[in-house]
Coordinates of C-alpha atoms and ligand atoms in Angstrom, one line a residue:
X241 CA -45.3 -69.0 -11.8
X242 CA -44.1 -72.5 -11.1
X243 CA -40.3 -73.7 -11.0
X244 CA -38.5 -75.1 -14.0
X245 CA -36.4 -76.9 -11.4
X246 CA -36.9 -77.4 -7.7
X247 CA -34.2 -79.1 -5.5
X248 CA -36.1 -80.1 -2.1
X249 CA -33.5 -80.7 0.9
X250 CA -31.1 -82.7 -2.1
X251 CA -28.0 -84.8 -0.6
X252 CA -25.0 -85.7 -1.7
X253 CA -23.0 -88.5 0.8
X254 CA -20.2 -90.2 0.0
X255 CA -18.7 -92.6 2.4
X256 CA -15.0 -92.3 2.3
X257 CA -12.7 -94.2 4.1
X258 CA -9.8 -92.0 6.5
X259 CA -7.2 -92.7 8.5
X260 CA -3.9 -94.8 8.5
X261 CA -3.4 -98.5 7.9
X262 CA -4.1 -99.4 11.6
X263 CA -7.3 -96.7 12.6
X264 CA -8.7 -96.5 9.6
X265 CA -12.4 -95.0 10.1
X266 CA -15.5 -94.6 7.5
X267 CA -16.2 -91.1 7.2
X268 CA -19.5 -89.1 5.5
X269 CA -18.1 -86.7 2.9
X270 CA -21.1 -84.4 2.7
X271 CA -20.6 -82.5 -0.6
X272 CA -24.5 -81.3 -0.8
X273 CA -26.2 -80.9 2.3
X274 CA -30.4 -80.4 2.6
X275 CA -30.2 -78.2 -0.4
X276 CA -33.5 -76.2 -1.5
X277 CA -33.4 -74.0 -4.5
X278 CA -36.1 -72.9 -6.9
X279 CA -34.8 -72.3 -10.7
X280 CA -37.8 -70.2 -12.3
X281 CA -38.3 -70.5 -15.9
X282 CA -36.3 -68.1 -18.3
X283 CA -34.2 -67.2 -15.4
X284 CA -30.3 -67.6 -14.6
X285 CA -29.2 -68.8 -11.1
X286 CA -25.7 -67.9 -10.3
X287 CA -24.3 -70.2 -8.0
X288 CA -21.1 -69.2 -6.4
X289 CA -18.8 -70.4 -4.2
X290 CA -15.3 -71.2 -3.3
X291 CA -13.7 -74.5 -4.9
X292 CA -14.8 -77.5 -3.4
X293 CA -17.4 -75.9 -2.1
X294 CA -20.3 -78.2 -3.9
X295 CA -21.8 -76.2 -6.2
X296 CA -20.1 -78.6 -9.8
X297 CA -21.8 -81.8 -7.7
X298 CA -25.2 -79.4 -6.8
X299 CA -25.1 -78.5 -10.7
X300 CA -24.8 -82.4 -11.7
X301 CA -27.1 -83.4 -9.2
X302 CA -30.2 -81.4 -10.2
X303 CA -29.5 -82.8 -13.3
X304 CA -29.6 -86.7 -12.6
X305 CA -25.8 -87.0 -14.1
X306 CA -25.1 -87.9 -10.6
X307 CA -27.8 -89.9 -8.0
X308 CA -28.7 -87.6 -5.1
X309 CA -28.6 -89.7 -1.6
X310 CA -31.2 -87.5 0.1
X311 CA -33.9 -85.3 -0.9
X312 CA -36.3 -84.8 -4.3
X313 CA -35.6 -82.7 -8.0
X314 CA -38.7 -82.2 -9.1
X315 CA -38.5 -80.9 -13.3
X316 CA -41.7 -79.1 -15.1
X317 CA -43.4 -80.6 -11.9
X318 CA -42.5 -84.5 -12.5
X319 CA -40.4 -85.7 -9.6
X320 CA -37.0 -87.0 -11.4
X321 CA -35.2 -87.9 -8.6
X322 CA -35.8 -92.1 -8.9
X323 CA -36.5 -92.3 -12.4
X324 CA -34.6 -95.3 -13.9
X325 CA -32.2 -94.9 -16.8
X326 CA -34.6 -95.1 -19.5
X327 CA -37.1 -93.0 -18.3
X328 CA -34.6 -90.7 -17.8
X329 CA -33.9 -90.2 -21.3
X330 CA -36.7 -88.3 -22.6
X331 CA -36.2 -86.0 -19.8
X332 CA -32.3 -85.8 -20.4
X333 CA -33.3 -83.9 -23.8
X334 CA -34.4 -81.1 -21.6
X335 CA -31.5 -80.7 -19.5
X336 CA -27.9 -80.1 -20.5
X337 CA -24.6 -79.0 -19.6
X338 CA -22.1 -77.2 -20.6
X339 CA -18.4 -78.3 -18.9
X340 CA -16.0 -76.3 -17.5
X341 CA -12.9 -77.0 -19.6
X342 CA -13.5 -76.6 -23.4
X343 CA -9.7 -78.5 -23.4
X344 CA -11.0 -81.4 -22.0
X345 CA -15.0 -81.7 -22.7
X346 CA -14.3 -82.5 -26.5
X347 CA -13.2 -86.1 -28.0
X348 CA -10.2 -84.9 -30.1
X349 CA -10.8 -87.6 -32.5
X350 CA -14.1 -86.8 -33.5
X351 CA -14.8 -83.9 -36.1
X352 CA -16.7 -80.9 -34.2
X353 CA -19.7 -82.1 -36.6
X354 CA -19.5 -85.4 -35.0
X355 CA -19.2 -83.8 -31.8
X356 CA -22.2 -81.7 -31.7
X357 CA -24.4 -84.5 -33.9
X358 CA -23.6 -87.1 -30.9
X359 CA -26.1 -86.1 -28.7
X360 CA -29.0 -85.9 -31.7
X361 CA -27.6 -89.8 -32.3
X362 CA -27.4 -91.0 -29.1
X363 CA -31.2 -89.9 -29.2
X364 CA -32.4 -91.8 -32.2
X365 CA -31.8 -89.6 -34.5
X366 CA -30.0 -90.6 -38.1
X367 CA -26.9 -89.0 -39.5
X368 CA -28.4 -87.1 -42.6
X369 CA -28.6 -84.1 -44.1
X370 CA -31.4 -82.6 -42.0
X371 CA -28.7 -83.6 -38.7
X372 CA -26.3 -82.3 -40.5
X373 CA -28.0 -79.4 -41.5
X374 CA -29.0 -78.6 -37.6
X375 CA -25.3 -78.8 -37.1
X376 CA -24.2 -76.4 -39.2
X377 CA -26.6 -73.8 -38.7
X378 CA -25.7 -74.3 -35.0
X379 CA -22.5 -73.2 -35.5
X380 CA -23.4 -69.9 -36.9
X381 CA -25.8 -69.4 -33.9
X382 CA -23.0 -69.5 -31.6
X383 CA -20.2 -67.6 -34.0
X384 CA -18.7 -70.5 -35.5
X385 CA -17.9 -70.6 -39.5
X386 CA -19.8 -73.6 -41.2
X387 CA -16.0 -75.0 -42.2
X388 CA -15.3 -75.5 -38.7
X389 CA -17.6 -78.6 -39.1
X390 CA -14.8 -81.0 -40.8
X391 CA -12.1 -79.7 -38.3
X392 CA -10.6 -81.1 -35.0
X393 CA -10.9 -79.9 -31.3
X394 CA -7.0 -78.9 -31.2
X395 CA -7.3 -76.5 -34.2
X396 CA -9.7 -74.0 -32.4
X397 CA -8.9 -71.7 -29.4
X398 CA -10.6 -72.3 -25.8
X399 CA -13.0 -69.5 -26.4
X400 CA -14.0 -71.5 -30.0
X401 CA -14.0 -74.9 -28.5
X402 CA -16.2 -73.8 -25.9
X403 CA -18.6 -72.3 -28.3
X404 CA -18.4 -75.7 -29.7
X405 CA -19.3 -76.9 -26.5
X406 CA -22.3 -75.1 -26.1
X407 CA -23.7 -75.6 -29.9
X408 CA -23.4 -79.1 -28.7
X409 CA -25.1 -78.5 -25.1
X410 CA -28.2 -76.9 -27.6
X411 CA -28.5 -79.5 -30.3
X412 CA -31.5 -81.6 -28.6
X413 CA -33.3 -77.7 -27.7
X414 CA -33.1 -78.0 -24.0
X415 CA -35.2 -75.5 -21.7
X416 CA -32.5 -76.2 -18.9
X417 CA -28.6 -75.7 -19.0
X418 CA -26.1 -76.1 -16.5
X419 CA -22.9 -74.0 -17.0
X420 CA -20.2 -75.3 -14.4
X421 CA -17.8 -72.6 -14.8
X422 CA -17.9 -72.1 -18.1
X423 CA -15.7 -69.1 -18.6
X424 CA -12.9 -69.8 -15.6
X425 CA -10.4 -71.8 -17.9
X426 CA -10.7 -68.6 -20.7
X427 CA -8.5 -65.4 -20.4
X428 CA -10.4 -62.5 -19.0
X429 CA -11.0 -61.1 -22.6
X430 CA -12.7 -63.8 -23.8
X431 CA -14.8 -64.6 -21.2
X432 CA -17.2 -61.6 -21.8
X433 CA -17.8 -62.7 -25.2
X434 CA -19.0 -66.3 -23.9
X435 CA -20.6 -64.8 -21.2
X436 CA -22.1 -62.4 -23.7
X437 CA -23.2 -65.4 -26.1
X438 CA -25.1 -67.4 -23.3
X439 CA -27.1 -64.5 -22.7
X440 CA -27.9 -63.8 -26.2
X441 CA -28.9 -67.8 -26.6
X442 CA -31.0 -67.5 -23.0
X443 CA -32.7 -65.0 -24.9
X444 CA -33.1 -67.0 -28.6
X445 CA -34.4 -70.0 -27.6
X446 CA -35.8 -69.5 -24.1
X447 CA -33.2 -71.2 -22.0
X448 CA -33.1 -71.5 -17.9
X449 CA -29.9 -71.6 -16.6
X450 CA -28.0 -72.6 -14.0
X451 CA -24.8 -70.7 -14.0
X452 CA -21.8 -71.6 -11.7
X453 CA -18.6 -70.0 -10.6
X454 CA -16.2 -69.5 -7.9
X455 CA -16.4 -65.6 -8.6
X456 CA -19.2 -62.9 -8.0
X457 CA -17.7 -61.1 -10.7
X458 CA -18.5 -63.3 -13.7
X459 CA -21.9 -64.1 -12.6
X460 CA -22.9 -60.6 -12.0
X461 CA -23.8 -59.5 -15.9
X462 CA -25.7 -62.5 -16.7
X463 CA -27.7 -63.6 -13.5
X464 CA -31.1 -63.1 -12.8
X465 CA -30.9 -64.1 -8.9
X466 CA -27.5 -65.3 -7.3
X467 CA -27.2 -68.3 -4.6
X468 CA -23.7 -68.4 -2.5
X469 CA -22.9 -71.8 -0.9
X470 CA -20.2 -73.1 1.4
X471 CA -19.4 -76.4 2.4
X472 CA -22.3 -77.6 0.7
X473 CA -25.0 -75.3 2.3
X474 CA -26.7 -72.5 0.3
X475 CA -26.5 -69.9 2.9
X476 CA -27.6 -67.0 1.0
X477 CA -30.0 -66.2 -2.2
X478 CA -31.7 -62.7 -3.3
X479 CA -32.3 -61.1 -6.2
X480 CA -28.9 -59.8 -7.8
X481 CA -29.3 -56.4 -7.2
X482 CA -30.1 -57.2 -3.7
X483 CA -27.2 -59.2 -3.2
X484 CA -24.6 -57.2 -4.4
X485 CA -26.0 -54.0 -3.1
X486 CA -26.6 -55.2 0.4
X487 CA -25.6 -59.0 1.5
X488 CA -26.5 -60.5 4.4
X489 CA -24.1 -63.1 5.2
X490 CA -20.5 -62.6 6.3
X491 CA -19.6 -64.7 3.3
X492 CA -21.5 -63.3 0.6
X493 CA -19.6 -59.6 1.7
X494 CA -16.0 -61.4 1.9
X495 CA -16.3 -62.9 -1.5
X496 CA -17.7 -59.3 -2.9
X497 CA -14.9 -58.0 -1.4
X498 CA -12.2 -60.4 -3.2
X499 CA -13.9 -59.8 -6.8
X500 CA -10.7 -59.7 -8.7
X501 CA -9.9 -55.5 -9.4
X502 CA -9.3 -55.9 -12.9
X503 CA -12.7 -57.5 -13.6
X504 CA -14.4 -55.5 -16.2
X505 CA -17.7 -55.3 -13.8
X506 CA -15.5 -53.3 -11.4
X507 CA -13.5 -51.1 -14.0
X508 CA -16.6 -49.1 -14.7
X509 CA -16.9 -48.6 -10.3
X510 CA -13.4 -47.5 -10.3
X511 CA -10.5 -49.6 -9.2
X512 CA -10.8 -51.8 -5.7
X513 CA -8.2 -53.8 -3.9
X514 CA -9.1 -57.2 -4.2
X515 CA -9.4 -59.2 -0.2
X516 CA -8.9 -62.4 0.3
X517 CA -11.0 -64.2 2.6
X518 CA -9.3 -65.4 5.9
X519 CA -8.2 -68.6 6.4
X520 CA -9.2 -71.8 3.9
X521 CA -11.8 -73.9 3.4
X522 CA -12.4 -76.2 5.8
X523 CA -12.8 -80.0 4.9
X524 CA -16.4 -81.6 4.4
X525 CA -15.3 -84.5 6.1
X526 CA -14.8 -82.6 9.1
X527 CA -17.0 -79.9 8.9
X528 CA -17.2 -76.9 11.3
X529 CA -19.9 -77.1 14.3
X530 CA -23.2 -74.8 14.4
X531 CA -22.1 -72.4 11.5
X532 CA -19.7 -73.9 8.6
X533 CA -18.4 -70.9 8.1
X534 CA -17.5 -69.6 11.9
X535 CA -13.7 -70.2 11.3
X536 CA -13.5 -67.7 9.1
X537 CA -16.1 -65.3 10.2
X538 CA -15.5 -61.5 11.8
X539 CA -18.7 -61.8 13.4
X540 CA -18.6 -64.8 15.1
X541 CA -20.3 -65.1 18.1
X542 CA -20.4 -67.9 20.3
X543 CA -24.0 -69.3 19.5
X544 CA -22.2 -69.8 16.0
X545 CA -20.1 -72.2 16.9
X546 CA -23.1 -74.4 18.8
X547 CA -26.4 -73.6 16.5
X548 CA -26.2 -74.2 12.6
X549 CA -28.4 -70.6 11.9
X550 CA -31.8 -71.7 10.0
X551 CA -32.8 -70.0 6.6
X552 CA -34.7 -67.0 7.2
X553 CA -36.0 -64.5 4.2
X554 CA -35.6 -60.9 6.5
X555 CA -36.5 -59.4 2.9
X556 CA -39.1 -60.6 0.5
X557 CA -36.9 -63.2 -1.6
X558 CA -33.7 -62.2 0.1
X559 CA -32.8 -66.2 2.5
X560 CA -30.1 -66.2 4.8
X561 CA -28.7 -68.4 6.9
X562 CA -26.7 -66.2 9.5
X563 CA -27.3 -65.6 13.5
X564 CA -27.2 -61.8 12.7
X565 CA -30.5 -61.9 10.7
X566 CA -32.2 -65.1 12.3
Ligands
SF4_702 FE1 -20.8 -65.6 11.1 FE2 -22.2 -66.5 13.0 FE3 -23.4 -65.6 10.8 FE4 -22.0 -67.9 10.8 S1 -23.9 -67.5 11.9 S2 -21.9 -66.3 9.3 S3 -20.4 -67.4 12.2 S4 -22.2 -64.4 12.3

């Protein structure tokens, strides 16, 4: 089976300007660095990471919202990557997102109708009953009454509005979704249900995802494979069972380790403290030597600190990056 989506060594450089008045320097700000990643068709890829980590710009990155500076996206096998504007919009209709905060994704002067007709417009389609008619049964697909059509963003909880934000993200019947985080800004007993819904949609209509978030916990129900990255690397990616049974890298076990206790997924495993991994991040303008994550690591060794550890697959499908397994 081929890739939906294939990211081959995808960049994402930013020159920043540091320093004080008098030494001020140019700096690279490398938020995606040589990324490779392989989204199969009817899967879900968790991505996880810490915050700042890369993984929102990864997410808009595969999905041309942002120009890559390095590297190819290949989608259903047609290389996307320098695809002008217009020819971009065919192919947009396959790809969506779905944002992070349901607060702020939504114009609050536009009906939720309008909202979730926009995209259907913006793609030459009219504003009649047929539209209007995908709209509403939309909102019943994702738990929404049909009244909720003639109401405002403000009127509806975050759980509803993100709901709202998905039944948009599905309007033009993509085959690929990016969800940046779409759960973190919901209390913990809502975010099942959404997590609950995407999964029940995957299944519906056939949908790949892409599913991000800065906790192992969230992703674990819904993901198919799981991809941890730091400081804009992927440094590991396995099956899920294989990941949370036995990871490889020192980063993948400290972030297992700080799952939040009260997370449903570890109610049913009995009650663990939660860790929190030593030290913080460090910043992608100055990024560690050798291994990005040797300031933090128990198992550094002094190689680590020289040699950036190359991807290695010690298991069928199970890629590292870590001196221990190279
Ligand atoms: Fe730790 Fe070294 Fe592996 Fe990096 S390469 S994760 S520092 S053991």
């Amino acid at each position: 089976m081929k890739p939906l989506l294939e990211a081959i060594a995808v960049s994402k450089h930013y020159e920043v300007q540091a320093g004080g008045f008098l030494r001020r320097q140019a700096l690279t700000l490398r938020a995606v660095d040589e990324v490779d990643l392989a989204i199969m068709p009817g899967e879900t890829l968790g991505l996880v990471g810490e915050s700042g980590c890369g993984k929102s710009t990864l997410g808009r990155l595969l999905i041309r919202l942002i120009p890559a500076t390095g590297g190819n996206i290949l989608f259903d096998n047609a290389d996307i990557t320098q695809l002008s504007p217009k020819e971009m919009r065919s192919v947009r209709r396959g790809m969506q997102i779905v944002f992070q905060d349901p607060y702020g994704a939504l114009n609050p002067r536009m009906t939720v109708e309008d909202i979730i007709m926009e995209p259907l417009l913006i793609h030459g389609a009219r504003a009649n009953a047929a539209a209007r008619k995908q709209v509403a049964d939309l909102l019943g697909v994702v738990g929404l009454p049909a009244r909720a059509r003639e109401r405002f963003p403000h009127e509806f909880s975050g759980g509803q509005r993100q709901r709202i934000g998905i039944a948009r993200a599905l309007v033009l019947k993509p085959r690929f979704v990016v969800c940046d985080e779409p759960v973190s800004a919901l209390d913990v007993s809502v975010q099942a249900q959404i997590v609950n819904l995407l999964g029940d949609l995957q299944q519906e209509f056939g949908l790949t995802y892409l599913f991000i978030a800065h906790d192992l916990g969230v992703v674990k129900h819904i993901s198919t494979r799981v991809a941890v990255m730091y400081l804009g690397k992927i440094v590991e990616i396995a099956e899920k069972r294989a990941l949370y049974d036995a990871p490889l890298h020192p980063y993948t076990q400290a972030l297992i380790a700080a799952v939040p206790a009260s997370h449903p997924s570890q109610r049913s495993r009995g009650r663990r403290e939660r860790q929190r991994i030593a030290g913080d991040i460090p910043s992608a303008l100055h990024p560690p030597s050798g291994c990005r994550f040797h300031t933090r690591c128990p198992h550094v060794m002094p190689i680590c600190r020289e040699q950036a550890p190359a991807m290695t697959e010690p298991q069928p499908g199970h890629r590292v990056a870590c001196h221990l397994t190279g």
